[in-house]
Amino acid sequence: MAESVLEFKKVTHTFAGGTRGLSGVSFRAAPGEFIILCGKNGSGKTTLLRHMNALSLPSEGEVLVAGVSTRKNPVQARQVVGMVFSDVRNQIVGETVADDVAFGPENLGLPEEEINKRVKASLEAVGMGHMGDRRPYLLSGGEKQRTAVAGVLAMESRVIVFDEPFSNLDYPGVKQVLQQMVNLHGLGKTIIVATHDIEKVAAHAGRILVMDNGRLALDCSLEEAAPDLEKYGVRRPCASLFGREVDSWLE
Ligand code: ADP
């Protein structure tokens, strides 16, 4: 495998009170991979995601982001790994769309000229170049997600993590966000999608991680995982999607 952009090394997370959120989780993600993360409720997905950008730190083991431990450099982890949460309302902080996208680069202390350049390019990349002056609360669900994606792009994140991206979206919104993921993947970004809706991303993902009771139960291709998914409380996607020729959500 090429150099990892993200590596979990025997990561265990024990909450105050003793609950194990993660137990000995190890995997590596290379630049340009498209990975699905799934598992039933309480299996440890959110805890795993929080370790990817140093929102949580391991009780044991370590997480390396671009080769550097999140414990040593949490700021770098937050820059390299961008998160797009399902309820983006909580993620949007700016008065206007452009202010919101500028928030991350401003926190990096970049010069104003560089910030403006990044905001413009990021909004254009998500097809919202003409919407910088809009009020975020007036946007549709899909546009809010794309604003959050533009914020991550403005940070020049190499890994983009989507947490339940489809849960609050109607069909056009799902298509917009899915198209966005495919475009970002085309730009060489590593895409990680935590979702119960495997079918929506099945045609694009080369790999699936399945969590079960804090452990990484499966780490393989979708085809290999399919026979075992039900065992871990995950609905098996329709077999016709495995051929990759079919993309029922974008075509
Ligand atoms: P998922 O995202 O797959 O639903 P989580 O990562 O949220 O799972 O939770 C994994 C386990 O850790 C569950 O047993 C959950 O109850 C527990 N857990 C999550 N957050 C906390 C917390 N702040 N304190 C104690 N236990 C927690």
PDB file of C-alpha atoms and ligand atoms in Angstrom:
ATOM      1  CA  MET A   1       0.000   0.000   0.000  1.00  0.00           C
ATOM      2  CA  ALA A   2       1.165   3.546  -0.750  1.00  0.00           C
ATOM      3  CA  GLU A   3       2.172   5.824   2.125  1.00  0.00           C
ATOM      4  CA  SER A   4      -0.698   6.111   4.623  1.00  0.00           C
ATOM      5  CA  VAL A   5      -2.462   9.392   5.136  1.00  0.00           C
ATOM      6  CA  LEU A   6      -4.225   7.898   8.159  1.00  0.00           C
ATOM      7  CA  GLU A   7      -3.115   5.032  10.371  1.00  0.00           C
ATOM      8  CA  PHE A   8      -4.692   3.544  13.501  1.00  0.00           C
ATOM      9  CA  LYS A   9      -2.266   1.447  15.553  1.00  0.00           C
ATOM     10  CA  LYS A  10      -3.993  -0.768  18.146  1.00  0.00           C
ATOM     11  CA  VAL A  11      -6.225   2.105  19.243  1.00  0.00           C
ATOM     12  CA  THR A  12      -8.264   1.598  22.397  1.00  0.00           C
ATOM     13  CA  HIS A  13     -10.600   4.229  23.790  1.00  0.00           C
ATOM     14  CA  THR A  14     -11.936   3.876  27.308  1.00  0.00           C
ATOM     15  CA  PHE A  15     -14.512   6.445  28.436  1.00  0.00           C
ATOM     16  CA  ALA A  16     -14.588   7.825  31.980  1.00  0.00           C
ATOM     17  CA  GLY A  17     -16.686   5.206  33.780  1.00  0.00           C
ATOM     18  CA  GLY A  18     -14.948   2.358  31.985  1.00  0.00           C
ATOM     19  CA  THR A  19     -17.029   1.853  28.795  1.00  0.00           C
ATOM     20  CA  ARG A  20     -14.835   0.714  25.929  1.00  0.00           C
ATOM     21  CA  GLY A  21     -15.570   2.807  22.816  1.00  0.00           C
ATOM     22  CA  LEU A  22     -12.771   1.199  20.781  1.00  0.00           C
ATOM     23  CA  SER A  23     -10.719  -1.958  21.388  1.00  0.00           C
ATOM     24  CA  GLY A  24      -7.422  -2.511  19.564  1.00  0.00           C
ATOM     25  CA  VAL A  25      -8.451  -0.946  16.243  1.00  0.00           C
ATOM     26  CA  SER A  26      -5.756  -1.019  13.522  1.00  0.00           C
ATOM     27  CA  PHE A  27      -6.016  -0.013   9.864  1.00  0.00           C
ATOM     28  CA  ARG A  28      -4.307   2.226   7.305  1.00  0.00           C
ATOM     29  CA  ALA A  29      -5.839   4.434   4.654  1.00  0.00           C
ATOM     30  CA  ALA A  30      -3.835   5.462   1.586  1.00  0.00           C
ATOM     31  CA  PRO A  31      -4.253   8.704  -0.370  1.00  0.00           C
ATOM     32  CA  GLY A  32      -7.157   8.450  -2.816  1.00  0.00           C
ATOM     33  CA  GLU A  33      -9.046   5.589  -1.159  1.00  0.00           C
ATOM     34  CA  PHE A  34     -12.861   5.664  -0.914  1.00  0.00           C
ATOM     35  CA  ILE A  35     -13.896   3.834   2.246  1.00  0.00           C
ATOM     36  CA  ILE A  36     -17.298   3.073   3.778  1.00  0.00           C
ATOM     37  CA  LEU A  37     -17.530   2.849   7.575  1.00  0.00           C
ATOM     38  CA  CYS A  38     -20.523   1.047   8.987  1.00  0.00           C
ATOM     39  CA  GLY A  39     -21.797  -0.942  11.943  1.00  0.00           C
ATOM     40  CA  LYS A  40     -24.896  -0.923  14.073  1.00  0.00           C
ATOM     41  CA  ASN A  41     -25.662   1.839  16.585  1.00  0.00           C
ATOM     42  CA  GLY A  42     -23.241   1.808  19.499  1.00  0.00           C
ATOM     43  CA  SER A  43     -20.609  -0.183  17.566  1.00  0.00           C
ATOM     44  CA  GLY A  44     -18.021   2.623  17.830  1.00  0.00           C
ATOM     45  CA  LYS A  45     -18.255   4.538  14.525  1.00  0.00           C
ATOM     46  CA  THR A  46     -18.529   8.018  16.058  1.00  0.00           C
ATOM     47  CA  THR A  47     -15.729   7.282  18.495  1.00  0.00           C
ATOM     48  CA  LEU A  48     -13.559   6.089  15.590  1.00  0.00           C
ATOM     49  CA  LEU A  49     -14.295   9.238  13.573  1.00  0.00           C
ATOM     50  CA  ARG A  50     -13.467  11.482  16.525  1.00  0.00           C
ATOM     51  CA  HIS A  51     -10.009   9.895  16.686  1.00  0.00           C
ATOM     52  CA  MET A  52      -9.332  10.708  13.035  1.00  0.00           C
ATOM     53  CA  ASN A  53      -8.980  14.426  13.671  1.00  0.00           C
ATOM     54  CA  ALA A  54      -7.934  14.460  17.316  1.00  0.00           C
ATOM     55  CA  LEU A  55     -11.345  15.359  18.767  1.00  0.00           C
ATOM     56  CA  SER A  56     -10.577  12.292  20.922  1.00  0.00           C
ATOM     57  CA  LEU A  57      -7.165  10.853  21.757  1.00  0.00           C
ATOM     58  CA  PRO A  58      -6.393   7.159  22.290  1.00  0.00           C
ATOM     59  CA  SER A  59      -6.288   5.679  25.792  1.00  0.00           C
ATOM     60  CA  GLU A  60      -3.860   3.135  24.315  1.00  0.00           C
ATOM     61  CA  GLY A  61      -2.201   2.892  20.909  1.00  0.00           C
ATOM     62  CA  GLU A  62      -1.880   5.806  18.505  1.00  0.00           C
ATOM     63  CA  VAL A  63      -3.407   7.488  15.492  1.00  0.00           C
ATOM     64  CA  LEU A  64      -1.038   8.845  12.847  1.00  0.00           C
ATOM     65  CA  VAL A  65      -2.284  11.512  10.450  1.00  0.00           C
ATOM     66  CA  ALA A  66       0.118  12.083   7.556  1.00  0.00           C
ATOM     67  CA  GLY A  67       2.655  10.188   9.651  1.00  0.00           C
ATOM     68  CA  VAL A  68       2.325  12.352  12.789  1.00  0.00           C
ATOM     69  CA  SER A  69       0.669  11.252  16.050  1.00  0.00           C
ATOM     70  CA  THR A  70      -2.589  13.082  16.841  1.00  0.00           C
ATOM     71  CA  ARG A  71      -1.352  13.270  20.411  1.00  0.00           C
ATOM     72  CA  LYS A  72       1.749  15.182  19.297  1.00  0.00           C
ATOM     73  CA  ASN A  73       0.056  17.444  16.777  1.00  0.00           C
ATOM     74  CA  PRO A  74      -3.751  17.658  17.038  1.00  0.00           C
ATOM     75  CA  VAL A  75      -3.795  20.899  15.026  1.00  0.00           C
ATOM     76  CA  GLN A  76      -2.237  19.215  12.011  1.00  0.00           C
ATOM     77  CA  ALA A  77      -4.771  16.356  12.304  1.00  0.00           C
ATOM     78  CA  ARG A  78      -7.658  18.851  12.158  1.00  0.00           C
ATOM     79  CA  GLN A  79      -6.177  20.419   9.061  1.00  0.00           C
ATOM     80  CA  VAL A  80      -5.474  17.165   7.192  1.00  0.00           C
ATOM     81  CA  VAL A  81      -8.733  15.413   8.140  1.00  0.00           C
ATOM     82  CA  GLY A  82     -11.861  17.450   7.426  1.00  0.00           C
ATOM     83  CA  MET A  83     -15.205  16.394   8.913  1.00  0.00           C
ATOM     84  CA  VAL A  84     -18.626  16.928   7.386  1.00  0.00           C
ATOM     85  CA  PHE A  85     -21.237  16.049  10.004  1.00  0.00           C
ATOM     86  CA  SER A  86     -24.753  14.855   9.265  1.00  0.00           C
ATOM     87  CA  ASP A  87     -26.383  17.715  11.090  1.00  0.00           C
ATOM     88  CA  VAL A  88     -24.446  20.471   9.358  1.00  0.00           C
ATOM     89  CA  ARG A  89     -26.577  23.122  11.078  1.00  0.00           C
ATOM     90  CA  ASN A  90     -24.260  22.773  14.065  1.00  0.00           C
ATOM     91  CA  GLN A  91     -21.214  23.058  11.838  1.00  0.00           C
ATOM     92  CA  ILE A  92     -22.124  26.276  10.037  1.00  0.00           C
ATOM     93  CA  VAL A  93     -20.943  29.286  11.993  1.00  0.00           C
ATOM     94  CA  GLY A  94     -20.628  32.185   9.516  1.00  0.00           C
ATOM     95  CA  GLU A  95     -23.179  34.945   8.865  1.00  0.00           C
ATOM     96  CA  THR A  96     -22.757  34.345   5.152  1.00  0.00           C
ATOM     97  CA  VAL A  97     -21.695  31.288   3.188  1.00  0.00           C
ATOM     98  CA  ALA A  98     -18.329  32.929   2.351  1.00  0.00           C
ATOM     99  CA  ASP A  99     -17.706  33.876   6.016  1.00  0.00           C
ATOM    100  CA  ASP A 100     -18.411  30.317   6.990  1.00  0.00           C
ATOM    101  CA  VAL A 101     -15.946  28.858   4.497  1.00  0.00           C
ATOM    102  CA  ALA A 102     -13.340  31.438   5.603  1.00  0.00           C
ATOM    103  CA  PHE A 103     -13.622  30.389   9.263  1.00  0.00           C
ATOM    104  CA  GLY A 104     -11.092  27.494   9.136  1.00  0.00           C
ATOM    105  CA  PRO A 105      -8.392  29.291   7.106  1.00  0.00           C
ATOM    106  CA  GLU A 106      -8.789  32.346   9.391  1.00  0.00           C
ATOM    107  CA  ASN A 107      -8.078  30.107  12.364  1.00  0.00           C
ATOM    108  CA  LEU A 108      -4.908  28.940  10.632  1.00  0.00           C
ATOM    109  CA  GLY A 109      -3.848  32.596  10.655  1.00  0.00           C
ATOM    110  CA  LEU A 110      -3.424  32.780   6.874  1.00  0.00           C
ATOM    111  CA  PRO A 111      -3.093  36.169   5.133  1.00  0.00           C
ATOM    112  CA  GLU A 112      -6.385  37.708   3.973  1.00  0.00           C
ATOM    113  CA  GLU A 113      -5.475  37.444   0.303  1.00  0.00           C
ATOM    114  CA  GLU A 114      -4.833  33.699   0.636  1.00  0.00           C
ATOM    115  CA  ILE A 115      -8.085  33.245   2.579  1.00  0.00           C
ATOM    116  CA  ASN A 116     -10.098  35.030  -0.109  1.00  0.00           C
ATOM    117  CA  LYS A 117      -8.449  32.950  -2.829  1.00  0.00           C
ATOM    118  CA  ARG A 118      -9.245  29.696  -1.007  1.00  0.00           C
ATOM    119  CA  VAL A 119     -12.849  30.695  -0.254  1.00  0.00           C
ATOM    120  CA  LYS A 120     -13.502  31.561  -3.900  1.00  0.00           C
ATOM    121  CA  ALA A 121     -11.886  28.371  -5.247  1.00  0.00           C
ATOM    122  CA  SER A 122     -13.612  26.131  -2.664  1.00  0.00           C
ATOM    123  CA  LEU A 123     -17.069  27.566  -3.330  1.00  0.00           C
ATOM    124  CA  GLU A 124     -16.525  27.173  -7.058  1.00  0.00           C
ATOM    125  CA  ALA A 125     -15.399  23.566  -6.558  1.00  0.00           C
ATOM    126  CA  VAL A 126     -18.734  22.703  -4.895  1.00  0.00           C
ATOM    127  CA  GLY A 127     -20.753  24.604  -7.514  1.00  0.00           C
ATOM    128  CA  MET A 128     -21.618  27.472  -5.144  1.00  0.00           C
ATOM    129  CA  GLY A 129     -19.377  30.195  -6.577  1.00  0.00           C
ATOM    130  CA  HIS A 130     -22.384  32.518  -6.944  1.00  0.00           C
ATOM    131  CA  MET A 131     -23.732  31.919  -3.415  1.00  0.00           C
ATOM    132  CA  GLY A 132     -21.018  33.425  -1.176  1.00  0.00           C
ATOM    133  CA  ASP A 133     -23.284  36.243   0.049  1.00  0.00           C
ATOM    134  CA  ARG A 134     -26.219  33.989   0.976  1.00  0.00           C
ATOM    135  CA  ARG A 135     -27.349  33.465   4.564  1.00  0.00           C
ATOM    136  CA  PRO A 136     -26.527  29.847   5.493  1.00  0.00           C
ATOM    137  CA  TYR A 137     -29.876  29.267   7.278  1.00  0.00           C
ATOM    138  CA  LEU A 138     -31.720  29.882   3.990  1.00  0.00           C
ATOM    139  CA  LEU A 139     -29.836  27.128   2.131  1.00  0.00           C
ATOM    140  CA  SER A 140     -31.285  23.700   1.306  1.00  0.00           C
ATOM    141  CA  GLY A 141     -29.917  20.639   3.152  1.00  0.00           C
ATOM    142  CA  GLY A 142     -27.730  19.700   0.177  1.00  0.00           C
ATOM    143  CA  GLU A 143     -26.377  23.259  -0.115  1.00  0.00           C
ATOM    144  CA  LYS A 144     -25.565  23.295   3.609  1.00  0.00           C
ATOM    145  CA  GLN A 145     -23.575  20.077   3.196  1.00  0.00           C
ATOM    146  CA  ARG A 146     -21.774  21.544   0.193  1.00  0.00           C
ATOM    147  CA  THR A 147     -20.938  24.649   2.245  1.00  0.00           C
ATOM    148  CA  ALA A 148     -19.430  22.352   4.887  1.00  0.00           C
ATOM    149  CA  VAL A 149     -17.471  20.546   2.147  1.00  0.00           C
ATOM    150  CA  ALA A 150     -16.208  23.913   0.835  1.00  0.00           C
ATOM    151  CA  GLY A 151     -15.027  24.704   4.385  1.00  0.00           C
ATOM    152  CA  VAL A 152     -13.038  21.473   4.416  1.00  0.00           C
ATOM    153  CA  LEU A 153     -11.600  22.203   0.946  1.00  0.00           C
ATOM    154  CA  ALA A 154     -10.534  25.662   2.095  1.00  0.00           C
ATOM    155  CA  MET A 155      -8.444  23.934   4.775  1.00  0.00           C
ATOM    156  CA  GLU A 156      -6.845  21.886   1.965  1.00  0.00           C
ATOM    157  CA  SER A 157      -7.731  18.714   3.865  1.00  0.00           C
ATOM    158  CA  ARG A 158      -6.426  15.530   2.231  1.00  0.00           C
ATOM    159  CA  VAL A 159      -8.943  13.280   3.958  1.00  0.00           C
ATOM    160  CA  ILE A 160     -12.667  14.130   3.978  1.00  0.00           C
ATOM    161  CA  VAL A 161     -14.896  12.284   6.399  1.00  0.00           C
ATOM    162  CA  PHE A 162     -18.681  12.307   5.961  1.00  0.00           C
ATOM    163  CA  ASP A 163     -20.712  11.265   8.996  1.00  0.00           C
ATOM    164  CA  GLU A 164     -24.175   9.984   7.946  1.00  0.00           C
ATOM    165  CA  PRO A 165     -24.243  12.415   4.997  1.00  0.00           C
ATOM    166  CA  PHE A 166     -27.581  11.240   3.586  1.00  0.00           C
ATOM    167  CA  SER A 167     -29.715  11.152   6.694  1.00  0.00           C
ATOM    168  CA  ASN A 168     -31.254  14.635   6.413  1.00  0.00           C
ATOM    169  CA  LEU A 169     -31.419  14.900   2.622  1.00  0.00           C
ATOM    170  CA  ASP A 170     -34.094  14.465  -0.031  1.00  0.00           C
ATOM    171  CA  TYR A 171     -33.297  12.693  -3.305  1.00  0.00           C
ATOM    172  CA  PRO A 172     -31.828  15.755  -5.133  1.00  0.00           C
ATOM    173  CA  GLY A 173     -29.771  16.512  -2.005  1.00  0.00           C
ATOM    174  CA  VAL A 174     -28.422  12.948  -1.926  1.00  0.00           C
ATOM    175  CA  LYS A 175     -27.415  13.211  -5.574  1.00  0.00           C
ATOM    176  CA  GLN A 176     -25.678  16.565  -5.021  1.00  0.00           C
ATOM    177  CA  VAL A 177     -23.672  15.328  -2.071  1.00  0.00           C
ATOM    178  CA  LEU A 178     -22.827  12.018  -3.730  1.00  0.00           C
ATOM    179  CA  GLN A 179     -21.656  13.839  -6.850  1.00  0.00           C
ATOM    180  CA  GLN A 180     -19.535  16.004  -4.594  1.00  0.00           C
ATOM    181  CA  MET A 181     -17.903  12.969  -3.025  1.00  0.00           C
ATOM    182  CA  VAL A 182     -17.145  11.504  -6.435  1.00  0.00           C
ATOM    183  CA  ASN A 183     -15.630  14.815  -7.589  1.00  0.00           C
ATOM    184  CA  LEU A 184     -13.464  15.088  -4.468  1.00  0.00           C
ATOM    185  CA  HIS A 185     -12.340  11.502  -4.899  1.00  0.00           C
ATOM    186  CA  GLY A 186     -11.438  12.403  -8.500  1.00  0.00           C
ATOM    187  CA  LEU A 187      -9.218  15.170  -7.120  1.00  0.00           C
ATOM    188  CA  GLY A 188      -7.256  12.519  -5.194  1.00  0.00           C
ATOM    189  CA  LYS A 189      -8.830  13.100  -1.758  1.00  0.00           C
ATOM    190  CA  THR A 190      -9.267  10.155   0.602  1.00  0.00           C
ATOM    191  CA  ILE A 191     -13.010   9.817   1.241  1.00  0.00           C
ATOM    192  CA  ILE A 192     -14.403   8.099   4.329  1.00  0.00           C
ATOM    193  CA  VAL A 193     -18.194   7.805   4.578  1.00  0.00           C
ATOM    194  CA  ALA A 194     -19.887   6.583   7.765  1.00  0.00           C
ATOM    195  CA  THR A 195     -23.347   5.490   6.665  1.00  0.00           C
ATOM    196  CA  HIS A 196     -26.172   3.003   7.097  1.00  0.00           C
ATOM    197  CA  ASP A 197     -27.003   3.593   3.402  1.00  0.00           C
ATOM    198  CA  ILE A 198     -24.300   1.455   1.834  1.00  0.00           C
ATOM    199  CA  GLU A 199     -26.215   1.224  -1.451  1.00  0.00           C
ATOM    200  CA  LYS A 200     -25.822   4.923  -2.142  1.00  0.00           C
ATOM    201  CA  VAL A 201     -22.014   4.723  -2.135  1.00  0.00           C
ATOM    202  CA  ALA A 202     -21.467   1.052  -3.030  1.00  0.00           C
ATOM    203  CA  ALA A 203     -20.598   1.750  -6.665  1.00  0.00           C
ATOM    204  CA  HIS A 204     -17.754   4.085  -5.651  1.00  0.00           C
ATOM    205  CA  ALA A 205     -16.162   2.571  -2.561  1.00  0.00           C
ATOM    206  CA  GLY A 206     -13.262   0.151  -2.882  1.00  0.00           C
ATOM    207  CA  ARG A 207     -13.243  -0.830   0.762  1.00  0.00           C
ATOM    208  CA  ILE A 208     -15.542  -1.221   3.746  1.00  0.00           C
ATOM    209  CA  LEU A 209     -14.747  -1.090   7.459  1.00  0.00           C
ATOM    210  CA  VAL A 210     -17.347  -2.691   9.725  1.00  0.00           C
ATOM    211  CA  MET A 211     -17.325  -1.925  13.438  1.00  0.00           C
ATOM    212  CA  ASP A 212     -18.780  -4.297  16.019  1.00  0.00           C
ATOM    213  CA  ASN A 213     -18.688  -3.703  19.757  1.00  0.00           C
ATOM    214  CA  GLY A 214     -15.692  -1.354  19.520  1.00  0.00           C
ATOM    215  CA  ARG A 215     -13.688  -3.733  17.341  1.00  0.00           C
ATOM    216  CA  LEU A 216     -12.910  -3.543  13.640  1.00  0.00           C
ATOM    217  CA  ALA A 217     -14.780  -6.683  12.586  1.00  0.00           C
ATOM    218  CA  LEU A 218     -14.264  -6.444   8.808  1.00  0.00           C
ATOM    219  CA  ASP A 219     -11.812  -4.537   6.626  1.00  0.00           C
ATOM    220  CA  CYS A 220     -12.107  -5.679   3.018  1.00  0.00           C
ATOM    221  CA  SER A 221     -13.847  -5.061  -0.328  1.00  0.00           C
ATOM    222  CA  LEU A 222     -17.638  -4.819  -0.433  1.00  0.00           C
ATOM    223  CA  GLU A 223     -17.845  -8.063  -2.357  1.00  0.00           C
ATOM    224  CA  GLU A 224     -15.866  -9.874   0.325  1.00  0.00           C
ATOM    225  CA  ALA A 225     -17.841  -8.270   3.145  1.00  0.00           C
ATOM    226  CA  ALA A 226     -21.300  -8.887   1.660  1.00  0.00           C
ATOM    227  CA  PRO A 227     -21.948 -12.401   3.041  1.00  0.00           C
ATOM    228  CA  ASP A 228     -21.097 -11.293   6.603  1.00  0.00           C
ATOM    229  CA  LEU A 229     -22.776  -7.889   6.774  1.00  0.00           C
ATOM    230  CA  GLU A 230     -26.105  -9.087   8.211  1.00  0.00           C
ATOM    231  CA  LYS A 231     -24.208 -10.749  11.061  1.00  0.00           C
ATOM    232  CA  TYR A 232     -22.986  -7.300  12.117  1.00  0.00           C
ATOM    233  CA  GLY A 233     -26.396  -5.670  11.808  1.00  0.00           C
ATOM    234  CA  VAL A 234     -25.676  -4.042   8.425  1.00  0.00           C
ATOM    235  CA  ARG A 235     -28.050  -4.410   5.483  1.00  0.00           C
ATOM    236  CA  ARG A 236     -26.433  -6.156   2.551  1.00  0.00           C
ATOM    237  CA  PRO A 237     -26.489  -3.968  -0.592  1.00  0.00           C
ATOM    238  CA  CYS A 238     -28.201  -5.121  -3.759  1.00  0.00           C
ATOM    239  CA  ALA A 239     -25.898  -7.531  -5.652  1.00  0.00           C
ATOM    240  CA  SER A 240     -26.237  -5.676  -8.963  1.00  0.00           C
ATOM    241  CA  LEU A 241     -24.243  -2.766  -7.504  1.00  0.00           C
ATOM    242  CA  PHE A 242     -21.138  -4.919  -7.191  1.00  0.00           C
ATOM    243  CA  GLY A 243     -20.648  -4.894 -10.980  1.00  0.00           C
ATOM    244  CA  ARG A 244     -19.758  -1.191 -10.722  1.00  0.00           C
ATOM    245  CA  GLU A 245     -21.365  -0.544 -14.152  1.00  0.00           C
ATOM    246  CA  VAL A 246     -24.618   0.308 -12.398  1.00  0.00           C
ATOM    247  CA  ASP A 247     -24.885   3.529 -10.475  1.00  0.00           C
ATOM    248  CA  SER A 248     -28.507   3.863  -9.614  1.00  0.00           C
ATOM    249  CA  TRP A 249     -28.002   7.061  -7.631  1.00  0.00           C
ATOM    250  CA  LEU A 250     -26.158   9.228 -10.122  1.00  0.00           C
ATOM    251  CA  GLU A 251     -27.361   8.086 -13.531  1.00  0.00           C
TER     252      GLU A 251
HETATM  253  P1  ADP B   1     -21.890   4.537  17.018  1.00  0.00           P
HETATM  254  O1  ADP B   1     -21.401   5.843  16.474  1.00  0.00           O
HETATM  255  O2  ADP B   1     -21.472   3.361  16.192  1.00  0.00           O
HETATM  256  O3  ADP B   1     -23.360   4.536  17.288  1.00  0.00           O
HETATM  257  P2  ADP B   1     -20.418   5.307  19.406  1.00  0.00           P
HETATM  258  O4  ADP B   1     -19.002   5.482  18.977  1.00  0.00           O
HETATM  259  O5  ADP B   1     -21.237   6.541  19.596  1.00  0.00           O
HETATM  260  O6  ADP B   1     -21.160   4.281  18.437  1.00  0.00           O
HETATM  261  O7  ADP B   1     -20.425   4.516  20.803  1.00  0.00           O
HETATM  262  C1  ADP B   1     -19.644   3.364  21.072  1.00  0.00           C
HETATM  263  C2  ADP B   1     -19.867   2.942  22.525  1.00  0.00           C
HETATM  264  O8  ADP B   1     -19.339   3.919  23.404  1.00  0.00           O
HETATM  265  C3  ADP B   1     -21.334   2.773  22.909  1.00  0.00           C
HETATM  266  O9  ADP B   1     -21.421   1.711  23.825  1.00  0.00           O
HETATM  267  C4  ADP B   1     -21.663   4.091  23.566  1.00  0.00           C
HETATM  268  O10 ADP B   1     -22.732   3.937  24.496  1.00  0.00           O
HETATM  269  C5  ADP B   1     -20.367   4.417  24.267  1.00  0.00           C
HETATM  270  N1  ADP B   1     -20.154   5.871  24.414  1.00  0.00           N
HETATM  271  C6  ADP B   1     -20.174   6.801  23.417  1.00  0.00           C
HETATM  272  N2  ADP B   1     -19.914   8.030  23.901  1.00  0.00           N
HETATM  273  C7  ADP B   1     -19.729   7.882  25.247  1.00  0.00           C
HETATM  274  C8  ADP B   1     -19.406   8.776  26.323  1.00  0.00           C
HETATM  275  N3  ADP B   1     -19.208  10.086  26.111  1.00  0.00           N
HETATM  276  N4  ADP B   1     -19.300   8.251  27.573  1.00  0.00           N
HETATM  277  C9  ADP B   1     -19.466   6.922  27.809  1.00  0.00           C
HETATM  278  N5  ADP B   1     -19.760   6.023  26.833  1.00  0.00           N
HETATM  279  C10 ADP B   1     -19.893   6.483  25.582  1.00  0.00           C
END
